[in-house]
PDB file of C-alpha atoms in Angstrom:
ATOM      1  CA  MET A   1       0.000   0.000   0.000  1.00  0.00           C
ATOM      2  CA  SER A   2       1.308   3.462  -0.861  1.00  0.00           C
ATOM      3  CA  GLY A   3       2.077   6.034   1.797  1.00  0.00           C
ATOM      4  CA  PHE A   4      -0.941   8.067   0.713  1.00  0.00           C
ATOM      5  CA  GLY A   5      -3.184   5.009   0.900  1.00  0.00           C
ATOM      6  CA  SER A   6      -1.927   4.184   4.374  1.00  0.00           C
ATOM      7  CA  VAL A   7      -2.673   7.687   5.618  1.00  0.00           C
ATOM      8  CA  ARG A   8      -6.145   7.615   4.071  1.00  0.00           C
ATOM      9  CA  SER A   9      -6.886   4.245   5.665  1.00  0.00           C
ATOM     10  CA  LEU A  10      -5.765   5.564   9.048  1.00  0.00           C
ATOM     11  CA  GLU A  11      -7.961   8.638   8.651  1.00  0.00           C
ATOM     12  CA  ARG A  12     -10.958   6.487   7.756  1.00  0.00           C
ATOM     13  CA  GLY A  13     -10.290   4.060  10.605  1.00  0.00           C
ATOM     14  CA  LEU A  14     -10.180   6.878  13.140  1.00  0.00           C
ATOM     15  CA  ARG A  15     -13.365   8.334  11.702  1.00  0.00           C
ATOM     16  CA  VAL A  16     -15.091   4.960  12.164  1.00  0.00           C
ATOM     17  CA  LEU A  17     -13.954   4.843  15.808  1.00  0.00           C
ATOM     18  CA  GLN A  18     -15.224   8.381  16.403  1.00  0.00           C
ATOM     19  CA  VAL A  19     -18.648   7.659  14.928  1.00  0.00           C
ATOM     20  CA  ILE A  20     -19.069   4.424  16.895  1.00  0.00           C
ATOM     21  CA  ASN A  21     -18.125   6.284  20.072  1.00  0.00           C
ATOM     22  CA  GLN A  22     -20.471   9.195  19.389  1.00  0.00           C
ATOM     23  CA  ARG A  23     -23.478   6.974  18.612  1.00  0.00           C
ATOM     24  CA  ASN A  24     -22.759   4.341  21.301  1.00  0.00           C
ATOM     25  CA  GLY A  25     -22.699   1.520  18.770  1.00  0.00           C
ATOM     26  CA  LEU A  26     -23.819   1.263  15.128  1.00  0.00           C
ATOM     27  CA  LYS A  27     -24.482  -1.280  12.418  1.00  0.00           C
ATOM     28  CA  ALA A  28     -22.021  -1.363   9.534  1.00  0.00           C
ATOM     29  CA  ALA A  29     -24.540   0.214   7.162  1.00  0.00           C
ATOM     30  CA  GLU A  30     -25.143   3.031   9.648  1.00  0.00           C
ATOM     31  CA  ILE A  31     -21.403   3.608   9.966  1.00  0.00           C
ATOM     32  CA  ALA A  32     -21.098   3.800   6.188  1.00  0.00           C
ATOM     33  CA  ALA A  33     -23.912   6.348   6.015  1.00  0.00           C
ATOM     34  CA  ALA A  34     -22.538   8.455   8.867  1.00  0.00           C
ATOM     35  CA  THR A  35     -18.970   8.530   7.575  1.00  0.00           C
ATOM     36  CA  GLU A  36     -19.764   8.524   3.815  1.00  0.00           C
ATOM     37  CA  ILE A  37     -17.250   5.689   3.465  1.00  0.00           C
ATOM     38  CA  PRO A  38     -18.242   2.893   1.025  1.00  0.00           C
ATOM     39  CA  ARG A  39     -19.775  -0.064   2.825  1.00  0.00           C
ATOM     40  CA  PRO A  40     -17.189  -2.640   1.589  1.00  0.00           C
ATOM     41  CA  THR A  41     -14.427  -0.379   2.929  1.00  0.00           C
ATOM     42  CA  VAL A  42     -16.254  -0.029   6.254  1.00  0.00           C
ATOM     43  CA  TYR A  43     -16.391  -3.826   6.583  1.00  0.00           C
ATOM     44  CA  ARG A  44     -12.639  -4.083   5.948  1.00  0.00           C
ATOM     45  CA  LEU A  45     -11.919  -1.335   8.475  1.00  0.00           C
ATOM     46  CA  LEU A  46     -14.128  -2.985  11.082  1.00  0.00           C
ATOM     47  CA  GLU A  47     -12.405  -6.338  10.552  1.00  0.00           C
ATOM     48  CA  THR A  48      -9.019  -4.657  11.009  1.00  0.00           C
ATOM     49  CA  LEU A  49     -10.126  -2.780  14.131  1.00  0.00           C
ATOM     50  CA  GLU A  50     -11.674  -5.981  15.503  1.00  0.00           C
ATOM     51  CA  GLY A  51      -8.398  -7.809  14.918  1.00  0.00           C
ATOM     52  CA  LEU A  52      -6.587  -5.081  16.861  1.00  0.00           C
ATOM     53  CA  GLY A  53      -9.079  -5.408  19.694  1.00  0.00           C
ATOM     54  CA  PHE A  54     -10.589  -1.909  19.396  1.00  0.00           C
ATOM     55  CA  VAL A  55     -14.140  -2.881  18.363  1.00  0.00           C
ATOM     56  CA  ILE A  56     -16.418  -5.854  18.850  1.00  0.00           C
ATOM     57  CA  ARG A  57     -19.602  -6.931  17.087  1.00  0.00           C
ATOM     58  CA  ASP A  58     -22.708  -7.456  19.206  1.00  0.00           C
ATOM     59  CA  HIS A  59     -24.284 -10.389  17.391  1.00  0.00           C
ATOM     60  CA  SER A  60     -27.674  -9.921  19.077  1.00  0.00           C
ATOM     61  CA  SER A  61     -28.108  -6.401  17.640  1.00  0.00           C
ATOM     62  CA  ASP A  62     -25.533  -6.585  14.809  1.00  0.00           C
ATOM     63  CA  LYS A  63     -24.028  -3.358  16.135  1.00  0.00           C
ATOM     64  CA  TRP A  64     -20.328  -2.603  16.436  1.00  0.00           C
ATOM     65  CA  ARG A  65     -19.130  -1.167  19.740  1.00  0.00           C
ATOM     66  CA  LEU A  66     -15.844   0.030  21.217  1.00  0.00           C
ATOM     67  CA  THR A  67     -13.947  -2.273  23.578  1.00  0.00           C
ATOM     68  CA  LEU A  68     -11.957  -1.464  26.703  1.00  0.00           C
ATOM     69  CA  GLN A  69      -8.874  -1.739  24.504  1.00  0.00           C
ATOM     70  CA  ALA A  70     -10.001   1.447  22.741  1.00  0.00           C
ATOM     71  CA  LYS A  71      -9.513   3.319  26.018  1.00  0.00           C
ATOM     72  CA  SER A  72      -5.800   2.612  25.777  1.00  0.00           C
ATOM     73  CA  LEU A  73      -5.682   5.283  23.057  1.00  0.00           C
ATOM     74  CA  SER A  74      -6.188   7.915  25.764  1.00  0.00           C
ATOM     75  CA  SER A  75      -4.229   6.236  28.570  1.00  0.00           C
ATOM     76  CA  GLY A  76      -1.540   8.904  28.465  1.00  0.00           C
ATOM     77  CA  TYR A  77      -4.059  11.730  28.810  1.00  0.00           C
ATOM     78  CA  ARG A  78      -4.459  13.294  32.235  1.00  0.00           C
ATOM     79  CA  ASP A  79      -7.169  15.700  33.285  1.00  0.00           C
ATOM     80  CA  GLU A  80      -6.051  18.890  34.933  1.00  0.00           C
ATOM     81  CA  ASP A  81      -6.457  18.783  38.701  1.00  0.00           C
ATOM     82  CA  TRP A  82      -9.189  21.387  38.774  1.00  0.00           C
ATOM     83  CA  VAL A  83     -11.364  19.439  36.353  1.00  0.00           C
ATOM     84  CA  THR A  84     -11.131  16.116  38.183  1.00  0.00           C
ATOM     85  CA  GLN A  85     -11.177  17.490  41.724  1.00  0.00           C
ATOM     86  CA  SER A  86     -13.619  20.376  41.436  1.00  0.00           C
ATOM     87  CA  ALA A  87     -15.611  20.353  38.197  1.00  0.00           C
ATOM     88  CA  VAL A  88     -16.472  16.706  37.600  1.00  0.00           C
ATOM     89  CA  PRO A  89     -17.919  15.934  41.071  1.00  0.00           C
ATOM     90  CA  GLU A  90     -20.085  19.058  40.899  1.00  0.00           C
ATOM     91  CA  MET A  91     -21.229  18.208  37.370  1.00  0.00           C
ATOM     92  CA  VAL A  92     -22.235  14.717  38.484  1.00  0.00           C
ATOM     93  CA  ARG A  93     -24.060  16.106  41.524  1.00  0.00           C
ATOM     94  CA  LEU A  94     -26.010  18.667  39.495  1.00  0.00           C
ATOM     95  CA  GLY A  95     -26.642  16.183  36.694  1.00  0.00           C
ATOM     96  CA  ARG A  96     -28.251  13.746  39.112  1.00  0.00           C
ATOM     97  CA  ASP A  97     -30.442  16.545  40.416  1.00  0.00           C
ATOM     98  CA  ILE A  98     -31.719  17.964  37.132  1.00  0.00           C
ATOM     99  CA  LEU A  99     -31.231  14.847  34.923  1.00  0.00           C
ATOM    100  CA  TRP A 100     -30.499  16.941  31.811  1.00  0.00           C
ATOM    101  CA  PRO A 101     -26.905  16.696  30.474  1.00  0.00           C
ATOM    102  CA  LEU A 102     -24.164  19.216  31.227  1.00  0.00           C
ATOM    103  CA  ASP A 103     -21.041  20.214  29.317  1.00  0.00           C
ATOM    104  CA  LEU A 104     -17.911  21.877  30.661  1.00  0.00           C
ATOM    105  CA  VAL A 105     -16.598  24.038  27.806  1.00  0.00           C
ATOM    106  CA  VAL A 106     -13.346  25.972  27.446  1.00  0.00           C
ATOM    107  CA  PHE A 107     -12.153  28.499  24.876  1.00  0.00           C
ATOM    108  CA  ASN A 108      -9.527  26.837  22.698  1.00  0.00           C
ATOM    109  CA  ASP A 109      -8.193  27.755  19.260  1.00  0.00           C
ATOM    110  CA  HIS A 110     -10.909  30.378  18.620  1.00  0.00           C
ATOM    111  CA  GLN A 111     -13.722  27.919  19.430  1.00  0.00           C
ATOM    112  CA  MET A 112     -15.422  26.474  22.469  1.00  0.00           C
ATOM    113  CA  GLU A 113     -14.316  22.906  23.188  1.00  0.00           C
ATOM    114  CA  ILE A 114     -16.203  20.409  25.346  1.00  0.00           C
ATOM    115  CA  ARG A 115     -13.758  19.450  28.101  1.00  0.00           C
ATOM    116  CA  GLU A 116     -16.053  17.219  30.158  1.00  0.00           C
ATOM    117  CA  SER A 117     -19.663  16.086  29.811  1.00  0.00           C
ATOM    118  CA  THR A 118     -22.415  14.157  31.591  1.00  0.00           C
ATOM    119  CA  HIS A 119     -24.171  13.143  28.370  1.00  0.00           C
ATOM    120  CA  ASN A 120     -23.194   9.517  28.922  1.00  0.00           C
ATOM    121  CA  ILE A 121     -24.918   9.369  32.308  1.00  0.00           C
ATOM    122  CA  SER A 122     -27.947  11.573  31.587  1.00  0.00           C
ATOM    123  CA  PRO A 123     -31.195   9.680  30.949  1.00  0.00           C
ATOM    124  CA  TYR A 124     -32.378  12.545  28.743  1.00  0.00           C
ATOM    125  CA  SER A 125     -29.348  12.807  26.461  1.00  0.00           C
ATOM    126  CA  ILE A 126     -29.421  11.623  22.868  1.00  0.00           C
ATOM    127  CA  ASP A 127     -25.713  12.348  22.345  1.00  0.00           C
ATOM    128  CA  HIS A 128     -22.571  10.395  23.178  1.00  0.00           C
ATOM    129  CA  GLY A 129     -18.847  10.996  22.795  1.00  0.00           C
ATOM    130  CA  MET A 130     -19.168  14.751  23.218  1.00  0.00           C
ATOM    131  CA  VAL A 131     -15.780  15.391  24.866  1.00  0.00           C
ATOM    132  CA  GLY A 132     -13.445  17.122  22.424  1.00  0.00           C
ATOM    133  CA  LEU A 133     -16.231  18.447  20.209  1.00  0.00           C
ATOM    134  CA  LYS A 134     -15.625  21.997  18.955  1.00  0.00           C
ATOM    135  CA  LEU A 135     -18.488  24.518  19.074  1.00  0.00           C
ATOM    136  CA  PRO A 136     -18.892  28.016  17.603  1.00  0.00           C
ATOM    137  CA  VAL A 137     -18.362  30.837  20.091  1.00  0.00           C
ATOM    138  CA  LEU A 138     -20.992  33.344  18.998  1.00  0.00           C
ATOM    139  CA  GLU A 139     -23.857  30.868  18.561  1.00  0.00           C
ATOM    140  CA  THR A 140     -23.590  28.878  21.788  1.00  0.00           C
ATOM    141  CA  ALA A 141     -24.524  29.573  25.399  1.00  0.00           C
ATOM    142  CA  GLY A 142     -21.020  28.739  26.606  1.00  0.00           C
ATOM    143  CA  GLY A 143     -19.347  30.990  24.053  1.00  0.00           C
ATOM    144  CA  ARG A 144     -21.643  33.870  24.912  1.00  0.00           C
ATOM    145  CA  ALA A 145     -21.029  33.424  28.645  1.00  0.00           C
ATOM    146  CA  TYR A 146     -17.290  33.356  28.004  1.00  0.00           C
ATOM    147  CA  LEU A 147     -17.413  36.614  26.036  1.00  0.00           C
ATOM    148  CA  ALA A 148     -19.887  38.415  28.299  1.00  0.00           C
ATOM    149  CA  PHE A 149     -18.034  37.783  31.561  1.00  0.00           C
ATOM    150  CA  SER A 150     -14.429  38.016  30.356  1.00  0.00           C
ATOM    151  CA  PRO A 151     -12.512  41.243  31.056  1.00  0.00           C
ATOM    152  CA  GLU A 152     -13.009  43.798  28.288  1.00  0.00           C
ATOM    153  CA  GLU A 153      -9.456  43.557  26.937  1.00  0.00           C
ATOM    154  CA  GLU A 154      -9.604  39.766  26.785  1.00  0.00           C
ATOM    155  CA  ARG A 155     -12.960  39.923  25.009  1.00  0.00           C
ATOM    156  CA  ARG A 156     -11.538  42.367  22.482  1.00  0.00           C
ATOM    157  CA  GLN A 157      -8.553  40.108  21.834  1.00  0.00           C
ATOM    158  CA  THR A 158     -10.809  37.063  21.479  1.00  0.00           C
ATOM    159  CA  LEU A 159     -12.948  38.740  18.832  1.00  0.00           C
ATOM    160  CA  ALA A 160      -9.850  40.034  17.034  1.00  0.00           C
ATOM    161  CA  GLY A 161      -8.411  36.517  16.962  1.00  0.00           C
ATOM    162  CA  MET A 162     -11.645  35.063  15.615  1.00  0.00           C
ATOM    163  CA  ARG A 163     -11.665  37.705  12.908  1.00  0.00           C
ATOM    164  CA  ALA A 164      -8.074  36.931  11.898  1.00  0.00           C
ATOM    165  CA  GLN A 165      -8.311  33.138  12.069  1.00  0.00           C
ATOM    166  CA  LEU A 166     -11.942  32.407  11.163  1.00  0.00           C
ATOM    167  CA  GLY A 167     -12.897  35.443   9.108  1.00  0.00           C
ATOM    168  CA  ILE A 168     -15.684  36.408  11.529  1.00  0.00           C
ATOM    169  CA  ALA A 169     -15.919  40.177  11.278  1.00  0.00           C
ATOM    170  CA  PRO A 170     -18.185  42.908  12.699  1.00  0.00           C
ATOM    171  CA  PRO A 171     -20.982  43.747  12.755  1.00  0.00           C
ATOM    172  CA  TYR A 172     -21.570  40.601  14.813  1.00  0.00           C
ATOM    173  CA  VAL A 173     -25.270  40.120  14.082  1.00  0.00           C
ATOM    174  CA  GLN A 174     -26.606  36.687  15.038  1.00  0.00           C
ATOM    175  CA  HIS A 175     -29.906  35.018  14.216  1.00  0.00           C
ATOM    176  CA  ASP A 176     -31.309  36.343  17.517  1.00  0.00           C
ATOM    177  CA  GLY A 177     -29.895  39.842  17.326  1.00  0.00           C
ATOM    178  CA  PRO A 178     -26.720  41.950  17.546  1.00  0.00           C
ATOM    179  CA  LEU A 179     -23.945  40.429  19.658  1.00  0.00           C
ATOM    180  CA  GLU A 180     -23.728  43.434  21.974  1.00  0.00           C
ATOM    181  CA  ARG A 181     -27.402  43.144  22.847  1.00  0.00           C
ATOM    182  CA  ILE A 182     -26.991  39.390  23.418  1.00  0.00           C
ATOM    183  CA  LEU A 183     -24.032  39.980  25.741  1.00  0.00           C
ATOM    184  CA  GLU A 184     -25.955  42.645  27.663  1.00  0.00           C
ATOM    185  CA  GLU A 185     -28.833  40.213  28.155  1.00  0.00           C
ATOM    186  CA  THR A 186     -26.349  37.526  29.209  1.00  0.00           C
ATOM    187  CA  ARG A 187     -24.946  39.821  31.910  1.00  0.00           C
ATOM    188  CA  ARG A 188     -28.460  40.678  33.067  1.00  0.00           C
ATOM    189  CA  LEU A 189     -29.422  37.010  33.351  1.00  0.00           C
ATOM    190  CA  GLY A 190     -26.062  35.961  34.777  1.00  0.00           C
ATOM    191  CA  VAL A 191     -25.872  33.141  32.204  1.00  0.00           C
ATOM    192  CA  GLY A 192     -25.208  32.772  28.503  1.00  0.00           C
ATOM    193  CA  TYR A 193     -28.147  31.426  26.519  1.00  0.00           C
ATOM    194  CA  ARG A 194     -29.094  29.757  23.268  1.00  0.00           C
ATOM    195  CA  LYS A 195     -32.772  29.630  22.315  1.00  0.00           C
ATOM    196  CA  GLU A 196     -32.481  28.730  18.628  1.00  0.00           C
ATOM    197  CA  GLY A 197     -29.999  28.562  15.775  1.00  0.00           C
ATOM    198  CA  TYR A 198     -27.206  26.080  16.475  1.00  0.00           C
ATOM    199  CA  ARG A 199     -28.738  22.616  17.156  1.00  0.00           C
ATOM    200  CA  LEU A 200     -32.408  23.517  16.746  1.00  0.00           C
ATOM    201  CA  ALA A 201     -33.712  20.573  18.792  1.00  0.00           C
ATOM    202  CA  THR A 202     -32.126  21.818  22.007  1.00  0.00           C
ATOM    203  CA  GLN A 203     -31.706  24.966  24.096  1.00  0.00           C
ATOM    204  CA  SER A 204     -29.104  25.771  26.716  1.00  0.00           C
ATOM    205  CA  ILE A 205     -27.836  28.136  29.383  1.00  0.00           C
ATOM    206  CA  SER A 206     -24.243  28.467  30.581  1.00  0.00           C
ATOM    207  CA  ALA A 207     -22.557  29.968  33.648  1.00  0.00           C
ATOM    208  CA  PRO A 208     -18.963  31.211  33.879  1.00  0.00           C
ATOM    209  CA  ILE A 209     -16.337  29.481  36.015  1.00  0.00           C
ATOM    210  CA  ARG A 210     -13.731  31.973  37.187  1.00  0.00           C
ATOM    211  CA  ARG A 211     -10.176  31.878  38.392  1.00  0.00           C
ATOM    212  CA  GLY A 212      -9.606  35.362  39.710  1.00  0.00           C
ATOM    213  CA  GLU A 213     -10.877  37.834  37.116  1.00  0.00           C
ATOM    214  CA  ARG A 214     -10.592  35.385  34.218  1.00  0.00           C
ATOM    215  CA  VAL A 215     -13.271  33.073  32.887  1.00  0.00           C
ATOM    216  CA  ILE A 216     -11.469  29.760  32.420  1.00  0.00           C
ATOM    217  CA  ALA A 217     -14.508  27.628  31.527  1.00  0.00           C
ATOM    218  CA  CYS A 218     -18.292  27.648  31.352  1.00  0.00           C
ATOM    219  CA  LEU A 219     -20.777  25.099  32.658  1.00  0.00           C
ATOM    220  CA  THR A 220     -23.708  24.475  30.314  1.00  0.00           C
ATOM    221  CA  ILE A 221     -27.077  22.783  30.798  1.00  0.00           C
ATOM    222  CA  ILE A 222     -28.697  21.412  27.623  1.00  0.00           C
ATOM    223  CA  TRP A 223     -32.342  20.382  27.341  1.00  0.00           C
ATOM    224  CA  THR A 224     -34.750  19.346  24.595  1.00  0.00           C
ATOM    225  CA  ALA A 225     -36.658  22.372  23.363  1.00  0.00           C
ATOM    226  CA  SER A 226     -39.883  20.431  22.871  1.00  0.00           C
ATOM    227  CA  ALA A 227     -39.844  19.267  26.502  1.00  0.00           C
ATOM    228  CA  LEU A 228     -39.356  22.633  28.230  1.00  0.00           C
ATOM    229  CA  SER A 229     -39.851  26.242  27.244  1.00  0.00           C
ATOM    230  CA  PHE A 230     -36.819  28.475  27.638  1.00  0.00           C
ATOM    231  CA  GLU A 231     -38.554  30.538  30.315  1.00  0.00           C
ATOM    232  CA  THR A 232     -39.482  27.438  32.337  1.00  0.00           C
ATOM    233  CA  ALA A 233     -35.976  26.006  32.125  1.00  0.00           C
ATOM    234  CA  LEU A 234     -34.466  29.350  33.080  1.00  0.00           C
ATOM    235  CA  GLU A 235     -36.682  29.556  36.149  1.00  0.00           C
ATOM    236  CA  MET A 236     -35.984  25.973  37.182  1.00  0.00           C
ATOM    237  CA  TYR A 237     -32.256  25.705  36.539  1.00  0.00           C
ATOM    238  CA  ARG A 238     -30.582  29.135  36.369  1.00  0.00           C
ATOM    239  CA  GLN A 239     -29.859  29.476  40.088  1.00  0.00           C
ATOM    240  CA  LYS A 240     -28.803  25.855  40.437  1.00  0.00           C
ATOM    241  CA  LEU A 241     -26.379  26.326  37.552  1.00  0.00           C
ATOM    242  CA  LEU A 242     -24.972  29.540  39.016  1.00  0.00           C
ATOM    243  CA  ASP A 243     -24.531  27.857  42.404  1.00  0.00           C
ATOM    244  CA  SER A 244     -22.673  24.921  40.832  1.00  0.00           C
ATOM    245  CA  ALA A 245     -20.410  27.220  38.828  1.00  0.00           C
ATOM    246  CA  ALA A 246     -19.676  29.193  42.008  1.00  0.00           C
ATOM    247  CA  ARG A 247     -18.785  26.008  43.905  1.00  0.00           C
ATOM    248  CA  ILE A 248     -16.388  24.972  41.129  1.00  0.00           C
ATOM    249  CA  SER A 249     -14.822  28.463  41.200  1.00  0.00           C
ATOM    250  CA  ASP A 250     -14.460  28.202  44.983  1.00  0.00           C
ATOM    251  CA  GLY A 251     -12.764  24.846  44.515  1.00  0.00           C
ATOM    252  CA  LEU A 252     -10.253  26.492  42.197  1.00  0.00           C
ATOM    253  CA  ARG A 253      -9.244  28.894  44.953  1.00  0.00           C
ATOM    254  CA  GLU A 254      -8.673  25.984  47.309  1.00  0.00           C
ATOM    255  CA  LEU A 255      -6.470  24.246  44.749  1.00  0.00           C
ATOM    256  CA  GLY A 256      -4.382  27.428  44.432  1.00  0.00           C
TER     257      GLY A 256
END
């Protein structure tokens, strides 16, 4: 096999692993449809990954799933102390209370990146494998919370970087209004919000997690729009979310 072919096979194999992880198991035909890889190629990739011990076929459902061996791919990865010691326990506690999933998002490379998530333990979540997913800043509750509560100079630099790297330029008018008005409303509410636009089936609110004056992450609650109105969810969960974000921020001070 040529060097180019080897690289392409690796790329396709990793894509298959990602899709299986995100959907919590899929049939070969579903993998082919999700990845847009021809079905015969998907079968060959699955056979190779099975031989390496990374996937296994559930013969009762005919679905392919990841094995424990797949976790060895991230064995060298270590969470930062503040995430494991402060954020994750609070996310689990709040998640058990409200049942809807939560994401911990951070600003990284001009986007918001999901750093931790409770999607896999939420009975109301339809998503899996969310950690590492990149999200747009201006269209998401976490991105809006990050911008609204960051110091002015940091916010200015963030927008300048997004303009240089992503071509996002003023006026920053979103589907639900001008960015400045959105950020003002975010500060009034104390949380970033997303009512429509990105991922139409869901809505979300997000609270800042601070280390000193800086916003280092945001904690986001996501719910199904057809199950709860935005106003109802805001009334039910806003204060709980703010309290959890405050407890995580307090934990950061204790960690130093």
